[in-house]
Short mmCIF file of C-alpha atoms and ligand atoms in Angstrom, two decimals:
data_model
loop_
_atom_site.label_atom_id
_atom_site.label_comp_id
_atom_site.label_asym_id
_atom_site.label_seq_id
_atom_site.Cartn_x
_atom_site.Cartn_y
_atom_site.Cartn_z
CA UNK A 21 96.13 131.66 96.78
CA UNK A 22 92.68 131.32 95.63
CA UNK A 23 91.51 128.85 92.84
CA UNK A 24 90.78 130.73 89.26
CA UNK A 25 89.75 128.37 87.01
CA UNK A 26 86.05 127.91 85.73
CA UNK A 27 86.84 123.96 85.13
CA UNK A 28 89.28 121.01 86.49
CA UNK A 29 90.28 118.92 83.31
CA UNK A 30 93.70 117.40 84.07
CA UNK A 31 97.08 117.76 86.11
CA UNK A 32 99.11 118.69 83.03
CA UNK A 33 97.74 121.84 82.87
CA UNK A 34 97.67 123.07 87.07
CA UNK A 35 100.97 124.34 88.49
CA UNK A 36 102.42 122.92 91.60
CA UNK A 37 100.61 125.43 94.20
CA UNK A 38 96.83 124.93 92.61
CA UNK A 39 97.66 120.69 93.10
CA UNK A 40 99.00 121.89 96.78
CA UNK A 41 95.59 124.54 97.30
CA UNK A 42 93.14 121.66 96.56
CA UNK A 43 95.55 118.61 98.88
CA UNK A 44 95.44 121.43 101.61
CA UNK A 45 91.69 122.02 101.31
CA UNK A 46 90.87 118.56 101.00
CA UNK A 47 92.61 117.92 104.99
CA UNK A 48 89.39 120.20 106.60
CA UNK A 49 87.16 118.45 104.87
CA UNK A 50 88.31 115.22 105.75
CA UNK A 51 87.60 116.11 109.32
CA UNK A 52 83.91 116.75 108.37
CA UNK A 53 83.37 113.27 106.72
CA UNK A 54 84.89 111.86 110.29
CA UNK A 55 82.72 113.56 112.27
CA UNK A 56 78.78 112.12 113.07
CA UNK A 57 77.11 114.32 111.45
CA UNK A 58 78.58 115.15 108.18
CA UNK A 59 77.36 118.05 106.61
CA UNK A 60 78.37 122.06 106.15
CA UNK A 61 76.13 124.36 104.32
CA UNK A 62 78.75 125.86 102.47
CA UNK A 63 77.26 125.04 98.77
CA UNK A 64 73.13 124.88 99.75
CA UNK A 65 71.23 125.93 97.19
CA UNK A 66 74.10 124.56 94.44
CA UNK A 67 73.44 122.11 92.04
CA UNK A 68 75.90 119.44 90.69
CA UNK A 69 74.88 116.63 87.93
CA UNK A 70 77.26 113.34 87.08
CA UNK A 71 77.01 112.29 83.73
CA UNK A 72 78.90 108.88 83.18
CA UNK A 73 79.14 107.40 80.08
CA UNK A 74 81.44 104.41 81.25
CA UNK A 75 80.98 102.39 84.65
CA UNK A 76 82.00 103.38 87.94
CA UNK A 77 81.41 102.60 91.54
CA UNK A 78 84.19 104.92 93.42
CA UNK A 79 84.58 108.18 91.57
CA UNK A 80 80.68 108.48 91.13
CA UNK A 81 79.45 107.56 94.48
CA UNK A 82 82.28 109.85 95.77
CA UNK A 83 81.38 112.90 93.77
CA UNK A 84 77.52 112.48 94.91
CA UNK A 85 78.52 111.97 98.54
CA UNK A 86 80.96 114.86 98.35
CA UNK A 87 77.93 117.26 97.26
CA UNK A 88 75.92 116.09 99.75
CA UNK A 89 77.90 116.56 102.47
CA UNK A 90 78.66 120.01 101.43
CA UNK A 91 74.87 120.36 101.09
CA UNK A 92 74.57 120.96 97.31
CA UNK A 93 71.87 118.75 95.32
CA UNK A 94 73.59 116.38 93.45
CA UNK A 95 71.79 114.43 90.54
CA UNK A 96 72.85 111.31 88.79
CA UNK A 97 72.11 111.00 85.26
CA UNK A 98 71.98 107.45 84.25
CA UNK A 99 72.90 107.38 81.01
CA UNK A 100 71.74 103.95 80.30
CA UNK A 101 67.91 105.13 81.05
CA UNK A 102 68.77 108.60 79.26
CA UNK A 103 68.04 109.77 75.86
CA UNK A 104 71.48 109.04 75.05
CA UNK A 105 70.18 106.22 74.29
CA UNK A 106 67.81 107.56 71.16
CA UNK A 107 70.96 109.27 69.92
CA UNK A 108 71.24 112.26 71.63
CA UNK A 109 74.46 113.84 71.64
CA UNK A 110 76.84 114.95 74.39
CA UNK A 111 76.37 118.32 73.64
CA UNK A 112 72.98 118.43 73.28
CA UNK A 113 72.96 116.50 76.43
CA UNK A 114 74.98 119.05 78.15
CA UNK A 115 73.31 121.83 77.22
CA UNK A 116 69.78 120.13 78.23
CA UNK A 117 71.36 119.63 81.83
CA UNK A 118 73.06 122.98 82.38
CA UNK A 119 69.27 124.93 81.01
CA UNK A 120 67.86 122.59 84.22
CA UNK A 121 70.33 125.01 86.43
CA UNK A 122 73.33 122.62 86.97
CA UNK A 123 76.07 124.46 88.16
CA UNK A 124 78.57 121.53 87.69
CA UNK A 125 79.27 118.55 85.54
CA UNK A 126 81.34 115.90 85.86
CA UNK A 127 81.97 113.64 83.11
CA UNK A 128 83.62 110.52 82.56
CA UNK A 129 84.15 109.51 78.81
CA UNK A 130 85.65 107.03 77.04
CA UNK A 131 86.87 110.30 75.05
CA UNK A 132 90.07 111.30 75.20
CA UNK A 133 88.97 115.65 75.64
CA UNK A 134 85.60 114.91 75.73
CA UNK A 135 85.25 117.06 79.24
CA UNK A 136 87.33 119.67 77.71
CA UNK A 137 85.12 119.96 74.79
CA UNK A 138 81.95 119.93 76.88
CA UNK A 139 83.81 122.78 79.46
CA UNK A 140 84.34 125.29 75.79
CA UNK A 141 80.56 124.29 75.48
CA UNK A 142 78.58 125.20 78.28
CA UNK A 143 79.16 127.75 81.02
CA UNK A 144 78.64 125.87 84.28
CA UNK A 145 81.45 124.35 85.69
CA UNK A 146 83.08 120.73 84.32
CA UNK A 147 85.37 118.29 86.25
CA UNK A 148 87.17 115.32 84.10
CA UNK A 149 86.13 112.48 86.19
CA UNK A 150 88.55 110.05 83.60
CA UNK A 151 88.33 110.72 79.58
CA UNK A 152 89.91 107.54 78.21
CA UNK A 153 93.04 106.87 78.42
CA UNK A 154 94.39 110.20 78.98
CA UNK A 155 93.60 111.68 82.98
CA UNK A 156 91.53 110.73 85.89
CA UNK A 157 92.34 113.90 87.75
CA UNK A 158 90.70 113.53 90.62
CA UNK A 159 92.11 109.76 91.30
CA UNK A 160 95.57 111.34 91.28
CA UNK A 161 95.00 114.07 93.63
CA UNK A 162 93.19 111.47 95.94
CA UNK A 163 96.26 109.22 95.96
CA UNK A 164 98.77 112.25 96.34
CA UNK A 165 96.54 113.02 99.77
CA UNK A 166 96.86 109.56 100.77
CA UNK A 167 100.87 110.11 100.38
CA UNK A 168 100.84 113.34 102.53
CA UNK A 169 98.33 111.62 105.11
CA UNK A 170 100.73 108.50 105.44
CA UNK A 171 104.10 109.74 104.59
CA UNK A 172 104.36 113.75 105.68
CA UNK A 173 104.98 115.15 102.05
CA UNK A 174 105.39 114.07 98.65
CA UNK A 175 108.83 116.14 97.82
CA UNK A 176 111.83 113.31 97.45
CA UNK A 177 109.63 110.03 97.86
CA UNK A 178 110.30 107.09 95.36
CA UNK A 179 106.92 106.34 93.97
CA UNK A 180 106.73 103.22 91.38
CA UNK A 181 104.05 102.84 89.69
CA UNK A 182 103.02 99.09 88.36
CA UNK A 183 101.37 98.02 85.43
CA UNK A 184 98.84 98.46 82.65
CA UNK A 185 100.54 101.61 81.80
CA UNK A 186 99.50 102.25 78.28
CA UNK A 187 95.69 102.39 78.98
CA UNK A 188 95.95 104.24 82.16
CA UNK A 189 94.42 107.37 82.44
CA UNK A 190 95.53 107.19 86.52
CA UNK A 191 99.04 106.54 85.52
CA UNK A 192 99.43 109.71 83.57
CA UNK A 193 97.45 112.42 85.98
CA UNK A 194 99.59 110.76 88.85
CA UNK A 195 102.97 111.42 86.80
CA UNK A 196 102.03 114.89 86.26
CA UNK A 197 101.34 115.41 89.85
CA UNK A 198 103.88 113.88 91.34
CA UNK A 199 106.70 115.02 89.42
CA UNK A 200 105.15 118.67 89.95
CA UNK A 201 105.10 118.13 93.19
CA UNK A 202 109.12 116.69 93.95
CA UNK A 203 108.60 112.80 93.53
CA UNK A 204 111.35 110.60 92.11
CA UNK A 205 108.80 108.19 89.33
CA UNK A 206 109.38 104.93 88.50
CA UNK A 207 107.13 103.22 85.22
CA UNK A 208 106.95 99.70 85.27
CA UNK A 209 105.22 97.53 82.96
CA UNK A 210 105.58 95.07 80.01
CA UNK A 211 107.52 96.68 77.07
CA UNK A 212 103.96 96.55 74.95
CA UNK A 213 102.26 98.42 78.10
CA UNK A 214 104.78 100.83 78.22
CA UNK A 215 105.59 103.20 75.01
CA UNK A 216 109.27 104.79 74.71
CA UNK A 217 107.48 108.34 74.84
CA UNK A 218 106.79 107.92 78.90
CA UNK A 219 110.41 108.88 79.04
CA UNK A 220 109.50 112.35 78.28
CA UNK A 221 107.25 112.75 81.13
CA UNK A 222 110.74 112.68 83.39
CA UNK A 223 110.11 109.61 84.77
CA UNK A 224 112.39 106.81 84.81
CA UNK A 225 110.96 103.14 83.18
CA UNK A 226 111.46 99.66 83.94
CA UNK A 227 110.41 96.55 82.54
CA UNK A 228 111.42 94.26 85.38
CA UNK A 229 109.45 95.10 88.68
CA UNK A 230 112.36 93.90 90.55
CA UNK A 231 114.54 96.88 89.28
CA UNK A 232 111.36 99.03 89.62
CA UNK A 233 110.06 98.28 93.54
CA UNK A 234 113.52 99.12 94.71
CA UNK A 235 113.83 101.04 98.13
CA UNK A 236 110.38 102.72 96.35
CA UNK A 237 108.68 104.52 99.68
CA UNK A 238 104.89 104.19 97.68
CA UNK A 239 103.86 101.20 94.95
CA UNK A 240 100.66 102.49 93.20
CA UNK A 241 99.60 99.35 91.85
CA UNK A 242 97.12 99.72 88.51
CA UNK A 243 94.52 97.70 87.39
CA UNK A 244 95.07 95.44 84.01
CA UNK A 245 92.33 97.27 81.90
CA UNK A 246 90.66 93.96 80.06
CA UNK A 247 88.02 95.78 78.12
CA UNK A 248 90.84 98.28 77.00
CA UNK A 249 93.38 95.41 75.65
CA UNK A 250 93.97 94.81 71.62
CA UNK A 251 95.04 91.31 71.01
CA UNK A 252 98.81 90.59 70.97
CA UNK A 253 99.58 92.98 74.11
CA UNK A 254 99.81 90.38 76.07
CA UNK A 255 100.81 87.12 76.11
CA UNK A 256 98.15 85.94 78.70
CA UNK A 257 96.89 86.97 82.28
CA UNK A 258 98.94 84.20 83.71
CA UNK A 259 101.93 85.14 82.30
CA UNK A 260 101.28 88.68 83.25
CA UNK A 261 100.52 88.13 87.01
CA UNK A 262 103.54 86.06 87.05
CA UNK A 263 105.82 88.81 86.26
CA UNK A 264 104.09 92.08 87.23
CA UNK A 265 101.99 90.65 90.34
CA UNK A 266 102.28 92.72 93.27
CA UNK A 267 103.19 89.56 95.75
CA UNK A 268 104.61 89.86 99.41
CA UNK A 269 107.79 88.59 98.04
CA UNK A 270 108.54 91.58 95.79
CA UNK A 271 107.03 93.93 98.23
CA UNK A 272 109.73 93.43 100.22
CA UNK A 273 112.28 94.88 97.41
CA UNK A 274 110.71 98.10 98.38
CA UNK A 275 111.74 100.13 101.62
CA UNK A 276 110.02 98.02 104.36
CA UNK A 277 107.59 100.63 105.55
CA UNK A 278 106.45 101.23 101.60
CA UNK A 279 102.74 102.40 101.21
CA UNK A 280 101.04 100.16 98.23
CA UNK A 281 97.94 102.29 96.54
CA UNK A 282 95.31 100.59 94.24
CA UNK A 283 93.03 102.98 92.63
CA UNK A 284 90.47 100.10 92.51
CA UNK A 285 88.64 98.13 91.28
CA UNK A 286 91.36 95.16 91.55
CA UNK A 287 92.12 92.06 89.98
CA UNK A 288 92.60 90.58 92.76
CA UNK A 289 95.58 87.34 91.55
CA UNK A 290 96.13 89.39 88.23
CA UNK A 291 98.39 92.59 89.35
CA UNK A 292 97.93 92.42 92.93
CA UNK A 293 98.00 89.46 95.53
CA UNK A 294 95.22 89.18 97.87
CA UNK A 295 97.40 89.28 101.27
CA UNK A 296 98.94 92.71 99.37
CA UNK A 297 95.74 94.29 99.29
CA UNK A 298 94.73 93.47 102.49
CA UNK A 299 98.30 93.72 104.26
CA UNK A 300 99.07 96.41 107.05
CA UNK A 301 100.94 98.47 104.36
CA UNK A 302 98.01 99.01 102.08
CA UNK A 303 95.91 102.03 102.13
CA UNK A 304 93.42 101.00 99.36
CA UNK A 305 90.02 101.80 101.25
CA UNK A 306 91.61 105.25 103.03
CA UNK A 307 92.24 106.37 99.44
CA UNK A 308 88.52 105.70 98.83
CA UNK A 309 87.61 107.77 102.02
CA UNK A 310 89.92 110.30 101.21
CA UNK A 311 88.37 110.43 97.74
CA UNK A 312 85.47 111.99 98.96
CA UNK A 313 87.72 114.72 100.88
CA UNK A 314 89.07 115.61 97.44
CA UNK A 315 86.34 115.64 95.53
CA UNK A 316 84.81 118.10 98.40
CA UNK A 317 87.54 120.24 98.18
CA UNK A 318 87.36 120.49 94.40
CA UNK A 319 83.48 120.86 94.55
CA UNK A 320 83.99 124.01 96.97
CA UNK A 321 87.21 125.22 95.72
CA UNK A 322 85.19 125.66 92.14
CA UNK A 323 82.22 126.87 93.77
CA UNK A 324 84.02 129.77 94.80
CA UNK A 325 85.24 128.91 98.39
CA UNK A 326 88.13 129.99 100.55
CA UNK A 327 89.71 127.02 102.50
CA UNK A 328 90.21 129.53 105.33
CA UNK A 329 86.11 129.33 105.60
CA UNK A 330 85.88 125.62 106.00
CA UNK A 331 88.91 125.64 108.36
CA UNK A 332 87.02 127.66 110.43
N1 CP B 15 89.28 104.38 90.60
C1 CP B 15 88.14 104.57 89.90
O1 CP B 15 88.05 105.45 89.02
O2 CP B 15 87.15 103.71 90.24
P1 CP B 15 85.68 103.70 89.61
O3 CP B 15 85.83 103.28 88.16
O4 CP B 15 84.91 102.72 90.45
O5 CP B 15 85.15 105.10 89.68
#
């Protein structure tokens, strides 16, 4: 199949064999970013723009790389040196960047829909890179290639995910893709990080970790979201690493050759311990390499590409 839509806003809305198109096209262009010299001309002459109203180290850096390697020039606009900053609006701001020539944005907002308004307003392409607490697309996708790279195929794996729940923009994109795409999904989180209506997302929720983690083949741990908390969610970060910490000891409640993903960046002590992260079952910097093979896949697959070419 080839990809038909102008944008990529969320998982919710792509069937099972557009998530599969992009995972397959993102496996070619992993072997580019391995090899010396990493570059294909396949979008030269392209011209892609980030626009990131909240922090980020991994998806941003990703995005740019991912142009670059597939030869497009990529622009960051920092938003903190913009004229955001005299009050401009997102729209405006959009507009202003797409009459430069851009041919996509990617946006992160704090937002929930703010890509999805900016993709009704301007005619080059837009890619969610998180709005609020809703989806972070492209995370998901990343960490359902790192499943398939480790593990053969998503269909009938146990994946549990851990944590800050409620705020998570990661959790959500990853339960729409993984159910889509044959996973068994286990929620777990404090009862005020987790709201009754996850249920509906046909997943199965837990508020004990030990119930969660069991004979789970992947643990996709998530960061506590401190400048997302409202008072009274938690008792304390103590309290929380002591019952929802990732430690070796409850690792082992999960089959013993379980994968643990982080979509970074961790609290390192807070929902994952150090020795976890850095254990021989963690995969947390291959999902950032295999970030950038997404986000090139997505980039081409937008741009108009066949994966056939690339394979080539
Ligand atoms: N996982 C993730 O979105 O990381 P950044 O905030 O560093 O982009």
């Amino acid at each position: 199949m080839n990809w038909k839509r102008k944008d990529l806003l969320g998982l919710q809305e792509l069937s099972a064999e557009e998530i599969k198109l992009i995972l397959d096209t993102a496996e070619p262009m992993k072997d580019i970013i391995l090899r010396p010299i990493k570059k294909v001309p396949v979008l030269r002459g392209k011209t892609i723009v980030t626009m990131f109203y909240e922090p980020s180290t991994r998806t941003r850096t990703s995005f740019e790389l991912a142009g670059k390697y597939l030869s497009a020039d990529t622009v960051n606009l920092a938003m903190s040196t913009s004229s955001v900053q005299k009050g401009e609006s997102m729209k405006d701001t959009a507009l202003t960047i797409e009459a430069m020539g851009a041919d996509v944005l990617i946006m992160r907002h704090e937002a929930t829909g703010a890509p999805h308004f900016m993709a009704k307003t301007v005619s080059s392409r837009v890619i969610n890179a998180g709005d609020g607490m809703h989806e972070h697309p492209t995370q998901a996708l990343l960490d359902m290639f790192t499943i398939i790279q480790k593990k053969g195929s998503i269909e009938g794996l146990t994946v549990a995910i851990l944590g800050d729940i409620l705020h998570s923009r990661v959790a959500r994109s990853n339960i729409w893709g993984l159910t889509k795409m044959g996973a068994k999904v286990n929620v777990v989180g404090p009862r005020t990080l987790l709201p009754e209506q996850f249920k509906k997302l046909g997943v199965e929720t837990f508020n004990k970790v030990e119930e969660a983690l069991k004979d789970a083949d992947v643990i996709n741990v998530l960061r506590l979201q401190k400048e997302r908390q409202q008072k009274g969610l938690l008792p304390s970060m103590r309290e929380y690493s002591r019952l929802y910490c990732l430690t070796e000891e409850r690792l082992k409640l999960a089959k013993p050759d379980a994968l643990v993903l982080h979509p970074g960046p961790m609290n390192r002590g807070i929902e994952i311990a150090s020795d976890v992260a850095d254990g021989l079952q963690a995969a947390i910097e291959e999902q950032v390499t295999n970030g950038v093979a997404v986000r090139m896949a997505i980039l081409y697959l937008l741009m108009g590409g066949n994966t056939d070419e690339v394979a080539a």
